[in-house]
Amino acid sequence: MLLQEMAHARSGDKGDISDISVIAYNAMNYPLMLELVTAERVQQHFAGFVVGDVRRYELPQLHALKFVLDGALDGGVTRSLNLDIHGKCLSSLLLGMELGDVREPSGFREFE
Amino acid sequence: MYTLDMATIHAPGNGQAALRIGSGAGFADDRIEPAVELVESGDIQYLVFECLAERSVALAELDRRRDPQRGYNPWLADRMTAVLPGCAQRGIRIITNMGAANPRAAGAVVTEVARARQLHGLRVAVVTGDDVLDRVLDRPDLPLLEGGGSVGSLGDSIVSAHAYLGCEGITDALGQGADVVITGRIADPSLYIAPLVHEFGWDTGDWNLMAKGACVGHLLECGAQVTGGYFADPGYKDVPGLADLGFPMAEVQRDGTFTISKVEGSGGMVTGDTCTEQLLYEVHDPSAYTSADVVADFSTVRFAEIGQDTVLVRGARGQRRPDNLKVSVGYRDGFTGEGQISYAGPNALARAELAREVLRERLEKRGIASDSTRYELIGVDSVTRGLSTGESGAMNEVRVRVVGRTESIDQARGIAHEVSAMWLNGPAGGGGVACSVTERIAIASVLLPRSEVTATVTISEV
C-alpha cells in the first residue's frame, strides 16, 4: 500500500531546508503512520537527493507528522538549478512511499 | 474527526466585538477577484495583502536601481484600483507589504489611485526602516546564518539588506488613523498581529496573545492555501468550485480565539484538513515558530469544524520574542543559462535522449559545462533531479532541459544558444524551444540587534 492511501501532504521551503507535513486522513491511522513513516524511512525514500539529516515532529491532536529535511534543495530557491526549486513536488513523491502489506485497522479513506 | 467540544467552546460573537480580517493575497502574483469578493461580501474590517517571498525584496531593489520610481509589487495599482473604492466606502482598512524595496513610491501610487477615484481624506501610511543595507555593510564581521562566512566574504556582490520588522510600525500607523498601510519587509504574521494589537489593545509582551495573533497570521498569510487552494488531489481530496476559489477571513475574539472561514457561496472549502496543511506549512519545530513579534508554539493548536466552511482555532501559546531581528541579504551570484526543447510521437524518448547527449558533448567541448550543469528529460527525470523513479515506457512527448550556473553572462548565453541551435542541428522533430539567461540573486541571512532597527511612519492625506 502506498502512503497516499493513508495520508495527504504539503511541502514548504526555507533556504536549503524542505519541510513536509504528512497528515493522516483518518485519526485512527495515526499510530500506524507513526510506526511506519519514520525519519529513517523518509531519508531512505529520498536517498540520492537529500544530503542532510531528517527530523520528525509528532502532532497527535492533528494526526500529523512534520518532517524537516536538511540540505534537501540543492542550495534552495536562490541557488539550485532544480526544475522544482522549492521542492514543492517532494510532498507528492513522499506519498509514493511503499508501506508494504499493511493490515489496516479499518476505515481507510473513509474520512469525512 | 474534528469534533465539536461543546464544553470548551466560546461561541463567536458572545458579547465582545470580534474583529474580522480578510486575506487579500498570499503571494506577489495572487489573484485579485477573491479580494474584491471579501470587500463586498466578507463583512471585514481589515484586508491584508502579503506579497513578499524570501527573494522578492532583493529583486525589487534591482528594479528600483534601474528606475527610482519602481521597486514595489507590480500588481499594486491593479489591486488598489480593484479594492480601494469598496474599502473606503465600508471603512475597511488595508495593510500590505507590497511596498517591497520602495514603500514610498508604492505609497505615492496608492495616493494617486485614491485621488483618481476622488477618495478625499483617505490617509495613506508608509512604513520604512527595514532597509538596513548601510548598517550591514558597516559590519563585515557579521556572520551569515547558513553555510559559514560573513558579510565581508560576499564582497561587493551585496545588493540589498532588509530586516524583518515586527508589528510596531503598522500599529503606529493605525494609531495615527491610517486607512492604508504600505510596508516593505516585515515578518509575515506581523501584518495580521498589528490590527489585533491596535483594535484590542493587546500587550505586545503578552506572548500567549501574540502567539494567537501569529496563528491567525500564519493561517491567513498564504491566502487560498487554507480555503482549498494547493489542496485538490482528484479522487483523494476533491475541492468544490476550485475555479471560483474564495480567499480566507478570520473572526478573532479579544481573547485570541478565532475562526477561519470564507465568503458564503465562494468556491473551495475550509476544513480541519485544509487548516492543518496550512498551520504546519513552512513550520519546522511546531513548538517554536519564530518571527519578529513572538516565538509561537503551534504544537498544541486544535481545530473544530463548527459550521459549513468554518473552523474554530484554539490552543496557540507563545514565548518571548527573539532579541535579534532576521535580516535578508541579497547578493549577485553569477548567471543561469537554460534551454528546453520537446520531442513527440513514436520514438520521442530516444530522440530526446540523443538530443541530451549531443548537448552534453557540445557544451563540454566549448568548456561551458560544469559539474553542476543539468541535462534532464521533463516527464522522465527532471523533478527527481536525474533519478529515474519508474518505467518511462513509450512516452508520447518528452522535453529536454539543460540548465547551468555560470560565472559570466556569456557562458550562460552559450547554454541557451546551444539548445536553440537544436532547431537545425539536433535530432528530428524538435519543437517548442524556450531559452533564458538570468542573473542570479541569492539570499543570505544575518541577525541585527532589535535596537538598531527602527520603523518610521509617514502619513499623507489624499
mmCIF file of N, CA and C in Angstrom, chain B residues 2 4 17 50 57-58 63 112 115 117 125 141 161 198 234 264 283 305 329 401 439:
data_model
loop_
_atom_site.group_PDB
_atom_site.id
_atom_site.type_symbol
_atom_site.label_atom_id
_atom_site.label_comp_id
_atom_site.label_asym_id
_atom_site.label_seq_id
_atom_site.Cartn_x
_atom_site.Cartn_y
_atom_site.Cartn_z
ATOM 1 N N TYR B 2 -12.712 16.117 13.365
ATOM 2 C CA TYR B 2 -12.535 17.369 14.097
ATOM 3 C C TYR B 2 -13.876 17.649 14.768
ATOM 4 N N LEU B 4 -16.733 18.746 17.652
ATOM 5 C CA LEU B 4 -17.076 19.925 18.435
ATOM 6 C C LEU B 4 -17.107 19.559 19.912
ATOM 7 N N ALA B 17 -17.050 42.527 20.907
ATOM 8 C CA ALA B 17 -16.949 42.742 19.478
ATOM 9 C C ALA B 17 -15.751 41.981 18.943
ATOM 10 N N GLU B 50 -0.389 39.975 1.677
ATOM 11 C CA GLU B 50 1.006 39.554 1.934
ATOM 12 C C GLU B 50 1.600 39.146 0.601
ATOM 13 N N VAL B 57 12.265 41.103 -2.199
ATOM 14 C CA VAL B 57 12.740 42.472 -1.928
ATOM 15 C C VAL B 57 14.075 42.722 -2.629
ATOM 16 N N ALA B 58 14.941 41.700 -2.664
ATOM 17 C CA ALA B 58 16.223 41.869 -3.359
ATOM 18 C C ALA B 58 15.991 42.111 -4.845
ATOM 19 N N ASP B 63 15.086 46.429 -9.397
ATOM 20 C CA ASP B 63 14.136 47.244 -10.173
ATOM 21 C C ASP B 63 14.273 48.720 -9.803
ATOM 22 N N GLU B 112 -2.252 58.171 -5.633
ATOM 23 C CA GLU B 112 -2.688 58.526 -6.984
ATOM 24 C C GLU B 112 -3.989 57.807 -7.345
ATOM 25 N N ARG B 115 -6.786 59.385 -5.412
ATOM 26 C CA ARG B 115 -7.137 60.708 -5.933
ATOM 27 C C ARG B 115 -7.985 60.571 -7.195
ATOM 28 N N ARG B 117 -9.955 58.292 -7.889
ATOM 29 C CA ARG B 117 -11.295 57.836 -7.517
ATOM 30 C C ARG B 117 -11.977 58.848 -6.586
ATOM 31 N N ALA B 125 -0.425 55.525 4.872
ATOM 32 C CA ALA B 125 0.791 55.497 5.692
ATOM 33 C C ALA B 125 1.855 54.626 5.031
ATOM 34 N N ASP B 141 32.109 41.793 9.691
ATOM 35 C CA ASP B 141 32.307 40.600 10.518
ATOM 36 C C ASP B 141 31.007 39.868 10.827
ATOM 37 N N ALA B 161 19.812 44.667 1.854
ATOM 38 C CA ALA B 161 19.707 44.047 3.188
ATOM 39 C C ALA B 161 18.457 44.619 3.846
ATOM 40 N N HIS B 198 -3.770 46.774 17.675
ATOM 41 C CA HIS B 198 -4.373 48.102 17.621
ATOM 42 C C HIS B 198 -5.815 48.106 18.121
ATOM 43 N N PRO B 234 -7.557 14.847 -7.162
ATOM 44 C CA PRO B 234 -8.814 14.208 -7.578
ATOM 45 C C PRO B 234 -8.948 12.759 -7.112
ATOM 46 N N GLU B 264 -19.555 33.069 1.932
ATOM 47 C CA GLU B 264 -20.539 32.059 1.579
ATOM 48 C C GLU B 264 -20.812 32.084 0.078
ATOM 49 N N VAL B 283 6.652 25.460 8.647
ATOM 50 C CA VAL B 283 6.997 25.469 10.066
ATOM 51 C C VAL B 283 7.967 24.304 10.280
ATOM 52 N N GLU B 305 -14.484 21.828 13.442
ATOM 53 C CA GLU B 305 -15.364 22.272 12.361
ATOM 54 C C GLU B 305 -16.712 22.601 12.985
ATOM 55 N N VAL B 329 19.888 39.294 3.264
ATOM 56 C CA VAL B 329 20.893 39.992 2.463
ATOM 57 C C VAL B 329 20.854 39.410 1.050
ATOM 58 N N ARG B 401 15.688 19.421 -20.999
ATOM 59 C CA ARG B 401 16.001 20.656 -20.264
ATOM 60 C C ARG B 401 17.488 20.662 -19.924
ATOM 61 N N GLU B 439 20.420 36.731 -14.430
ATOM 62 C CA GLU B 439 21.397 36.962 -13.381
ATOM 63 C C GLU B 439 20.813 36.395 -12.098
#
